[in-house]
């Protein structure tokens, strides 16, 4: 299982149920990495997609405790253990955790890798991603050159988890 996320310098990821930044090249990378695979997301994240619909060309696994939540085109799981059971037998490179903050925190210990876009800015945020640079067991495995889009500098940083929990 892998995570994909865009963070600001203070590891902010969102504010008032919206992404902090939108970088076209990063969105293309997101699509390229996740298309044809399984994405794992929370109910609130799904609600931010156009029309609140699941992502096309991907298997969408949604975590929600709401017993009445049943969006067309998505598989809904009511607990982390049930979600993890649905992922058993699938290769790590087929599973992408795509948010939000609560789901990232719950599934981070099970992830083998994280693809982080670090955006060189600090913006007001009410949702944060755990600082992988400060977490034991997480190390940088690759860095891209710094790039720029509409005045925002960003860099892709890949992390690996030395001790993921078994799923």
mmCIF file with all atom_site columns, C-alpha atoms in Angstrom:
data_model
loop_
_atom_site.group_PDB
_atom_site.id
_atom_site.type_symbol
_atom_site.label_atom_id
_atom_site.label_alt_id
_atom_site.label_comp_id
_atom_site.label_asym_id
_atom_site.label_entity_id
_atom_site.label_seq_id
_atom_site.pdbx_PDB_ins_code
_atom_site.Cartn_x
_atom_site.Cartn_y
_atom_site.Cartn_z
_atom_site.occupancy
_atom_site.B_iso_or_equiv
_atom_site.pdbx_formal_charge
_atom_site.auth_seq_id
_atom_site.auth_comp_id
_atom_site.auth_asym_id
_atom_site.auth_atom_id
_atom_site.pdbx_PDB_model_num
ATOM 1   C CA . UNK A 1 1   ? 0.000   0.000   0.000   1.00 0.00 ? 1   UNK A CA 1
ATOM 2   C CA . UNK A 1 2   ? 1.301   3.438   -0.927  1.00 0.00 ? 2   UNK A CA 1
ATOM 3   C CA . UNK A 1 3   ? 0.309   6.992   -0.146  1.00 0.00 ? 3   UNK A CA 1
ATOM 4   C CA . UNK A 1 4   ? 0.221   9.901   -2.547  1.00 0.00 ? 4   UNK A CA 1
ATOM 5   C CA . UNK A 1 5   ? -0.089  13.443  -1.181  1.00 0.00 ? 5   UNK A CA 1
ATOM 6   C CA . UNK A 1 6   ? 0.809   17.090  -1.827  1.00 0.00 ? 6   UNK A CA 1
ATOM 7   C CA . UNK A 1 7   ? 2.051   18.951  1.261   1.00 0.00 ? 7   UNK A CA 1
ATOM 8   C CA . UNK A 1 8   ? 3.175   22.475  2.012   1.00 0.00 ? 8   UNK A CA 1
ATOM 9   C CA . UNK A 1 9   ? 6.321   23.281  4.005   1.00 0.00 ? 9   UNK A CA 1
ATOM 10  C CA . UNK A 1 10  ? 4.474   22.749  7.300   1.00 0.00 ? 10  UNK A CA 1
ATOM 11  C CA . UNK A 1 11  ? 2.930   19.492  5.994   1.00 0.00 ? 11  UNK A CA 1
ATOM 12  C CA . UNK A 1 12  ? -0.446  21.167  5.453   1.00 0.00 ? 12  UNK A CA 1
ATOM 13  C CA . UNK A 1 13  ? -2.741  19.391  2.993   1.00 0.00 ? 13  UNK A CA 1
ATOM 14  C CA . UNK A 1 14  ? -6.096  21.134  3.200   1.00 0.00 ? 14  UNK A CA 1
ATOM 15  C CA . UNK A 1 15  ? -8.320  23.836  4.531   1.00 0.00 ? 15  UNK A CA 1
ATOM 16  C CA . UNK A 1 16  ? -12.110 23.849  4.779   1.00 0.00 ? 16  UNK A CA 1
ATOM 17  C CA . UNK A 1 17  ? -12.346 20.584  2.822   1.00 0.00 ? 17  UNK A CA 1
ATOM 18  C CA . UNK A 1 18  ? -10.238 21.840  -0.101  1.00 0.00 ? 18  UNK A CA 1
ATOM 19  C CA . UNK A 1 19  ? -6.703  21.163  -1.248  1.00 0.00 ? 19  UNK A CA 1
ATOM 20  C CA . UNK A 1 20  ? -4.242  23.912  -0.412  1.00 0.00 ? 20  UNK A CA 1
ATOM 21  C CA . UNK A 1 21  ? -2.591  23.950  -3.825  1.00 0.00 ? 21  UNK A CA 1
ATOM 22  C CA . UNK A 1 22  ? -3.364  22.605  -7.280  1.00 0.00 ? 22  UNK A CA 1
ATOM 23  C CA . UNK A 1 23  ? -0.412  22.071  -9.580  1.00 0.00 ? 23  UNK A CA 1
ATOM 24  C CA . UNK A 1 24  ? -1.287  20.790  -13.091 1.00 0.00 ? 24  UNK A CA 1
ATOM 25  C CA . UNK A 1 25  ? 1.887   18.680  -13.381 1.00 0.00 ? 25  UNK A CA 1
ATOM 26  C CA . UNK A 1 26  ? 1.198   17.132  -9.983  1.00 0.00 ? 26  UNK A CA 1
ATOM 27  C CA . UNK A 1 27  ? -2.396  16.309  -10.942 1.00 0.00 ? 27  UNK A CA 1
ATOM 28  C CA . UNK A 1 28  ? -1.109  14.629  -14.134 1.00 0.00 ? 28  UNK A CA 1
ATOM 29  C CA . UNK A 1 29  ? 1.360   12.620  -12.037 1.00 0.00 ? 29  UNK A CA 1
ATOM 30  C CA . UNK A 1 30  ? -1.451  11.618  -9.664  1.00 0.00 ? 30  UNK A CA 1
ATOM 31  C CA . UNK A 1 31  ? -3.524  10.377  -12.590 1.00 0.00 ? 31  UNK A CA 1
ATOM 32  C CA . UNK A 1 32  ? -0.577  8.556   -14.174 1.00 0.00 ? 32  UNK A CA 1
ATOM 33  C CA . UNK A 1 33  ? 0.326   6.738   -10.939 1.00 0.00 ? 33  UNK A CA 1
ATOM 34  C CA . UNK A 1 34  ? -3.199  5.815   -9.831  1.00 0.00 ? 34  UNK A CA 1
ATOM 35  C CA . UNK A 1 35  ? -5.075  5.124   -13.060 1.00 0.00 ? 35  UNK A CA 1
ATOM 36  C CA . UNK A 1 36  ? -5.836  1.437   -13.511 1.00 0.00 ? 36  UNK A CA 1
ATOM 37  C CA . UNK A 1 37  ? -5.194  0.786   -9.827  1.00 0.00 ? 37  UNK A CA 1
ATOM 38  C CA . UNK A 1 38  ? -7.121  0.823   -6.543  1.00 0.00 ? 38  UNK A CA 1
ATOM 39  C CA . UNK A 1 39  ? -7.535  4.110   -4.687  1.00 0.00 ? 39  UNK A CA 1
ATOM 40  C CA . UNK A 1 40  ? -8.445  4.266   -1.015  1.00 0.00 ? 40  UNK A CA 1
ATOM 41  C CA . UNK A 1 41  ? -10.160 7.375   0.281   1.00 0.00 ? 41  UNK A CA 1
ATOM 42  C CA . UNK A 1 42  ? -12.473 8.748   2.909   1.00 0.00 ? 42  UNK A CA 1
ATOM 43  C CA . UNK A 1 43  ? -16.058 9.899   2.438   1.00 0.00 ? 43  UNK A CA 1
ATOM 44  C CA . UNK A 1 44  ? -15.172 13.597  2.737   1.00 0.00 ? 44  UNK A CA 1
ATOM 45  C CA . UNK A 1 45  ? -12.470 13.270  0.093   1.00 0.00 ? 45  UNK A CA 1
ATOM 46  C CA . UNK A 1 46  ? -14.930 11.618  -2.283  1.00 0.00 ? 46  UNK A CA 1
ATOM 47  C CA . UNK A 1 47  ? -17.333 14.509  -1.709  1.00 0.00 ? 47  UNK A CA 1
ATOM 48  C CA . UNK A 1 48  ? -14.707 16.935  -3.071  1.00 0.00 ? 48  UNK A CA 1
ATOM 49  C CA . UNK A 1 49  ? -14.539 15.167  -6.459  1.00 0.00 ? 49  UNK A CA 1
ATOM 50  C CA . UNK A 1 50  ? -16.639 16.525  -9.341  1.00 0.00 ? 50  UNK A CA 1
ATOM 51  C CA . UNK A 1 51  ? -20.211 15.508  -8.655  1.00 0.00 ? 51  UNK A CA 1
ATOM 52  C CA . UNK A 1 52  ? -19.007 13.542  -5.615  1.00 0.00 ? 52  UNK A CA 1
ATOM 53  C CA . UNK A 1 53  ? -18.368 10.650  -7.993  1.00 0.00 ? 53  UNK A CA 1
ATOM 54  C CA . UNK A 1 54  ? -15.567 8.062   -7.735  1.00 0.00 ? 54  UNK A CA 1
ATOM 55  C CA . UNK A 1 55  ? -12.469 8.468   -9.882  1.00 0.00 ? 55  UNK A CA 1
ATOM 56  C CA . UNK A 1 56  ? -12.730 6.910   -13.340 1.00 0.00 ? 56  UNK A CA 1
ATOM 57  C CA . UNK A 1 57  ? -10.575 3.984   -14.391 1.00 0.00 ? 57  UNK A CA 1
ATOM 58  C CA . UNK A 1 58  ? -9.806  3.056   -10.794 1.00 0.00 ? 58  UNK A CA 1
ATOM 59  C CA . UNK A 1 59  ? -11.298 0.782   -8.181  1.00 0.00 ? 59  UNK A CA 1
ATOM 60  C CA . UNK A 1 60  ? -12.507 3.172   -5.448  1.00 0.00 ? 60  UNK A CA 1
ATOM 61  C CA . UNK A 1 61  ? -12.517 1.881   -1.856  1.00 0.00 ? 61  UNK A CA 1
ATOM 62  C CA . UNK A 1 62  ? -14.147 4.366   0.513   1.00 0.00 ? 62  UNK A CA 1
ATOM 63  C CA . UNK A 1 63  ? -13.984 4.302   4.306   1.00 0.00 ? 63  UNK A CA 1
ATOM 64  C CA . UNK A 1 64  ? -17.134 5.637   5.968   1.00 0.00 ? 64  UNK A CA 1
ATOM 65  C CA . UNK A 1 65  ? -18.947 4.806   9.188   1.00 0.00 ? 65  UNK A CA 1
ATOM 66  C CA . UNK A 1 66  ? -22.194 6.263   7.791   1.00 0.00 ? 66  UNK A CA 1
ATOM 67  C CA . UNK A 1 67  ? -24.491 3.229   7.269   1.00 0.00 ? 67  UNK A CA 1
ATOM 68  C CA . UNK A 1 68  ? -26.514 5.101   4.630   1.00 0.00 ? 68  UNK A CA 1
ATOM 69  C CA . UNK A 1 69  ? -23.505 6.124   2.528   1.00 0.00 ? 69  UNK A CA 1
ATOM 70  C CA . UNK A 1 70  ? -23.458 4.043   -0.676  1.00 0.00 ? 70  UNK A CA 1
ATOM 71  C CA . UNK A 1 71  ? -22.202 5.998   -3.705  1.00 0.00 ? 71  UNK A CA 1
ATOM 72  C CA . UNK A 1 72  ? -22.552 4.349   -7.099  1.00 0.00 ? 72  UNK A CA 1
ATOM 73  C CA . UNK A 1 73  ? -19.249 3.094   -8.482  1.00 0.00 ? 73  UNK A CA 1
ATOM 74  C CA . UNK A 1 74  ? -17.476 2.771   -5.137  1.00 0.00 ? 74  UNK A CA 1
ATOM 75  C CA . UNK A 1 75  ? -17.032 0.040   -2.553  1.00 0.00 ? 75  UNK A CA 1
ATOM 76  C CA . UNK A 1 76  ? -17.728 1.287   0.965   1.00 0.00 ? 76  UNK A CA 1
ATOM 77  C CA . UNK A 1 77  ? -16.132 -0.193  4.073   1.00 0.00 ? 77  UNK A CA 1
ATOM 78  C CA . UNK A 1 78  ? -17.246 0.693   7.588   1.00 0.00 ? 78  UNK A CA 1
ATOM 79  C CA . UNK A 1 79  ? -13.967 0.015   9.413   1.00 0.00 ? 79  UNK A CA 1
ATOM 80  C CA . UNK A 1 80  ? -10.222 -0.054  8.824   1.00 0.00 ? 80  UNK A CA 1
ATOM 81  C CA . UNK A 1 81  ? -10.042 -3.836  9.441   1.00 0.00 ? 81  UNK A CA 1
ATOM 82  C CA . UNK A 1 82  ? -12.769 -4.425  6.823   1.00 0.00 ? 82  UNK A CA 1
ATOM 83  C CA . UNK A 1 83  ? -10.963 -2.131  4.374   1.00 0.00 ? 83  UNK A CA 1
ATOM 84  C CA . UNK A 1 84  ? -7.633  -3.878  4.965   1.00 0.00 ? 84  UNK A CA 1
ATOM 85  C CA . UNK A 1 85  ? -9.304  -7.264  4.455   1.00 0.00 ? 85  UNK A CA 1
ATOM 86  C CA . UNK A 1 86  ? -10.519 -6.068  1.038   1.00 0.00 ? 86  UNK A CA 1
ATOM 87  C CA . UNK A 1 87  ? -6.911  -5.193  0.162   1.00 0.00 ? 87  UNK A CA 1
ATOM 88  C CA . UNK A 1 88  ? -5.392  -8.557  1.098   1.00 0.00 ? 88  UNK A CA 1
ATOM 89  C CA . UNK A 1 89  ? -3.755  -10.298 -1.797  1.00 0.00 ? 89  UNK A CA 1
ATOM 90  C CA . UNK A 1 90  ? -3.341  -7.113  -3.822  1.00 0.00 ? 90  UNK A CA 1
ATOM 91  C CA . UNK A 1 91  ? 0.218   -5.942  -4.497  1.00 0.00 ? 91  UNK A CA 1
ATOM 92  C CA . UNK A 1 92  ? 1.399   -2.798  -2.695  1.00 0.00 ? 92  UNK A CA 1
ATOM 93  C CA . UNK A 1 93  ? 1.946   -0.979  -5.996  1.00 0.00 ? 93  UNK A CA 1
ATOM 94  C CA . UNK A 1 94  ? -1.744  -1.461  -6.851  1.00 0.00 ? 94  UNK A CA 1
ATOM 95  C CA . UNK A 1 95  ? -3.039  0.277   -3.705  1.00 0.00 ? 95  UNK A CA 1
ATOM 96  C CA . UNK A 1 96  ? -2.981  4.070   -3.385  1.00 0.00 ? 96  UNK A CA 1
ATOM 97  C CA . UNK A 1 97  ? -4.182  5.908   -0.277  1.00 0.00 ? 97  UNK A CA 1
ATOM 98  C CA . UNK A 1 98  ? -5.325  9.323   -1.535  1.00 0.00 ? 98  UNK A CA 1
ATOM 99  C CA . UNK A 1 99  ? -6.795  11.033  1.540   1.00 0.00 ? 99  UNK A CA 1
ATOM 100 C CA . UNK A 1 100 ? -8.042  12.706  3.567   1.00 0.00 ? 100 UNK A CA 1
ATOM 101 C CA . UNK A 1 101 ? -6.084  13.499  6.678   1.00 0.00 ? 101 UNK A CA 1
ATOM 102 C CA . UNK A 1 102 ? -7.818  11.016  8.985   1.00 0.00 ? 102 UNK A CA 1
ATOM 103 C CA . UNK A 1 103 ? -7.426  8.156   6.524   1.00 0.00 ? 103 UNK A CA 1
ATOM 104 C CA . UNK A 1 104 ? -3.765  9.024   5.921   1.00 0.00 ? 104 UNK A CA 1
ATOM 105 C CA . UNK A 1 105 ? -3.100  8.816   9.668   1.00 0.00 ? 105 UNK A CA 1
ATOM 106 C CA . UNK A 1 106 ? -4.985  5.536   10.074  1.00 0.00 ? 106 UNK A CA 1
ATOM 107 C CA . UNK A 1 107 ? -3.333  3.780   7.126   1.00 0.00 ? 107 UNK A CA 1
ATOM 108 C CA . UNK A 1 108 ? 0.176   5.277   7.222   1.00 0.00 ? 108 UNK A CA 1
ATOM 109 C CA . UNK A 1 109 ? 1.549   2.468   9.454   1.00 0.00 ? 109 UNK A CA 1
ATOM 110 C CA . UNK A 1 110 ? 0.481   -0.121  6.809   1.00 0.00 ? 110 UNK A CA 1
ATOM 111 C CA . UNK A 1 111 ? 2.061   1.710   3.878   1.00 0.00 ? 111 UNK A CA 1
ATOM 112 C CA . UNK A 1 112 ? 5.353   0.643   2.355   1.00 0.00 ? 112 UNK A CA 1
ATOM 113 C CA . UNK A 1 113 ? 5.928   3.914   0.499   1.00 0.00 ? 113 UNK A CA 1
ATOM 114 C CA . UNK A 1 114 ? 4.765   7.507   0.158   1.00 0.00 ? 114 UNK A CA 1
ATOM 115 C CA . UNK A 1 115 ? 4.931   9.687   -2.931  1.00 0.00 ? 115 UNK A CA 1
ATOM 116 C CA . UNK A 1 116 ? 5.010   13.217  -1.566  1.00 0.00 ? 116 UNK A CA 1
ATOM 117 C CA . UNK A 1 117 ? 4.869   16.418  -3.564  1.00 0.00 ? 117 UNK A CA 1
ATOM 118 C CA . UNK A 1 118 ? 6.494   19.071  -1.383  1.00 0.00 ? 118 UNK A CA 1
ATOM 119 C CA . UNK A 1 119 ? 5.266   22.519  -2.340  1.00 0.00 ? 119 UNK A CA 1
ATOM 120 C CA . UNK A 1 120 ? 7.523   25.368  -1.218  1.00 0.00 ? 120 UNK A CA 1
ATOM 121 C CA . UNK A 1 121 ? 4.954   27.542  0.523   1.00 0.00 ? 121 UNK A CA 1
ATOM 122 C CA . UNK A 1 122 ? 3.162   27.788  3.828   1.00 0.00 ? 122 UNK A CA 1
ATOM 123 C CA . UNK A 1 123 ? -0.565  28.409  3.701   1.00 0.00 ? 123 UNK A CA 1
ATOM 124 C CA . UNK A 1 124 ? -3.215  28.408  6.428   1.00 0.00 ? 124 UNK A CA 1
ATOM 125 C CA . UNK A 1 125 ? -4.345  24.799  6.876   1.00 0.00 ? 125 UNK A CA 1
ATOM 126 C CA . UNK A 1 126 ? -6.704  22.842  9.085   1.00 0.00 ? 126 UNK A CA 1
ATOM 127 C CA . UNK A 1 127 ? -5.622  19.412  7.800   1.00 0.00 ? 127 UNK A CA 1
ATOM 128 C CA . UNK A 1 128 ? -2.072  18.097  7.978   1.00 0.00 ? 128 UNK A CA 1
ATOM 129 C CA . UNK A 1 129 ? -0.100  15.062  6.894   1.00 0.00 ? 129 UNK A CA 1
ATOM 130 C CA . UNK A 1 130 ? 2.330   13.491  9.382   1.00 0.00 ? 130 UNK A CA 1
ATOM 131 C CA . UNK A 1 131 ? 5.874   14.825  8.967   1.00 0.00 ? 131 UNK A CA 1
ATOM 132 C CA . UNK A 1 132 ? 7.651   11.824  7.466   1.00 0.00 ? 132 UNK A CA 1
ATOM 133 C CA . UNK A 1 133 ? 11.040  13.466  8.012   1.00 0.00 ? 133 UNK A CA 1
ATOM 134 C CA . UNK A 1 134 ? 10.432  13.153  11.762  1.00 0.00 ? 134 UNK A CA 1
ATOM 135 C CA . UNK A 1 135 ? 8.818   9.691   11.867  1.00 0.00 ? 135 UNK A CA 1
ATOM 136 C CA . UNK A 1 136 ? 10.974  6.686   12.766  1.00 0.00 ? 136 UNK A CA 1
ATOM 137 C CA . UNK A 1 137 ? 11.328  4.154   9.977   1.00 0.00 ? 137 UNK A CA 1
ATOM 138 C CA . UNK A 1 138 ? 10.510  6.538   7.131   1.00 0.00 ? 138 UNK A CA 1
ATOM 139 C CA . UNK A 1 139 ? 13.436  7.516   4.875   1.00 0.00 ? 139 UNK A CA 1
ATOM 140 C CA . UNK A 1 140 ? 13.794  9.366   1.586   1.00 0.00 ? 140 UNK A CA 1
ATOM 141 C CA . UNK A 1 141 ? 14.413  7.032   -1.343  1.00 0.00 ? 141 UNK A CA 1
ATOM 142 C CA . UNK A 1 142 ? 14.341  9.544   -4.222  1.00 0.00 ? 142 UNK A CA 1
ATOM 143 C CA . UNK A 1 143 ? 14.035  13.254  -4.957  1.00 0.00 ? 143 UNK A CA 1
ATOM 144 C CA . UNK A 1 144 ? 13.204  14.975  -8.207  1.00 0.00 ? 144 UNK A CA 1
ATOM 145 C CA . UNK A 1 145 ? 14.744  18.270  -9.244  1.00 0.00 ? 145 UNK A CA 1
ATOM 146 C CA . UNK A 1 146 ? 12.837  21.316  -7.991  1.00 0.00 ? 146 UNK A CA 1
ATOM 147 C CA . UNK A 1 147 ? 10.206  22.396  -10.513 1.00 0.00 ? 147 UNK A CA 1
ATOM 148 C CA . UNK A 1 148 ? 7.975   25.433  -10.802 1.00 0.00 ? 148 UNK A CA 1
ATOM 149 C CA . UNK A 1 149 ? 4.366   26.013  -11.779 1.00 0.00 ? 149 UNK A CA 1
ATOM 150 C CA . UNK A 1 150 ? 2.625   29.404  -11.708 1.00 0.00 ? 150 UNK A CA 1
ATOM 151 C CA . UNK A 1 151 ? 5.252   30.756  -9.314  1.00 0.00 ? 151 UNK A CA 1
ATOM 152 C CA . UNK A 1 152 ? 5.084   27.750  -6.955  1.00 0.00 ? 152 UNK A CA 1
ATOM 153 C CA . UNK A 1 153 ? 8.223   25.680  -6.496  1.00 0.00 ? 153 UNK A CA 1
ATOM 154 C CA . UNK A 1 154 ? 7.690   21.993  -5.807  1.00 0.00 ? 154 UNK A CA 1
ATOM 155 C CA . UNK A 1 155 ? 9.614   18.749  -5.624  1.00 0.00 ? 155 UNK A CA 1
ATOM 156 C CA . UNK A 1 156 ? 8.627   15.089  -5.697  1.00 0.00 ? 156 UNK A CA 1
ATOM 157 C CA . UNK A 1 157 ? 10.056  13.218  -2.716  1.00 0.00 ? 157 UNK A CA 1
ATOM 158 C CA . UNK A 1 158 ? 9.595   9.476   -2.377  1.00 0.00 ? 158 UNK A CA 1
ATOM 159 C CA . UNK A 1 159 ? 9.754   7.831   1.046   1.00 0.00 ? 159 UNK A CA 1
ATOM 160 C CA . UNK A 1 160 ? 9.934   4.189   2.100   1.00 0.00 ? 160 UNK A CA 1
ATOM 161 C CA . UNK A 1 161 ? 8.746   2.682   5.367   1.00 0.00 ? 161 UNK A CA 1
ATOM 162 C CA . UNK A 1 162 ? 11.251  0.237   6.864   1.00 0.00 ? 162 UNK A CA 1
ATOM 163 C CA . UNK A 1 163 ? 8.654   -1.338  9.161   1.00 0.00 ? 163 UNK A CA 1
ATOM 164 C CA . UNK A 1 164 ? 5.138   -1.395  7.659   1.00 0.00 ? 164 UNK A CA 1
ATOM 165 C CA . UNK A 1 165 ? 2.485   -3.270  9.590   1.00 0.00 ? 165 UNK A CA 1
ATOM 166 C CA . UNK A 1 166 ? 1.119   -6.346  7.835   1.00 0.00 ? 166 UNK A CA 1
ATOM 167 C CA . UNK A 1 167 ? -2.297  -5.886  6.308   1.00 0.00 ? 167 UNK A CA 1
#
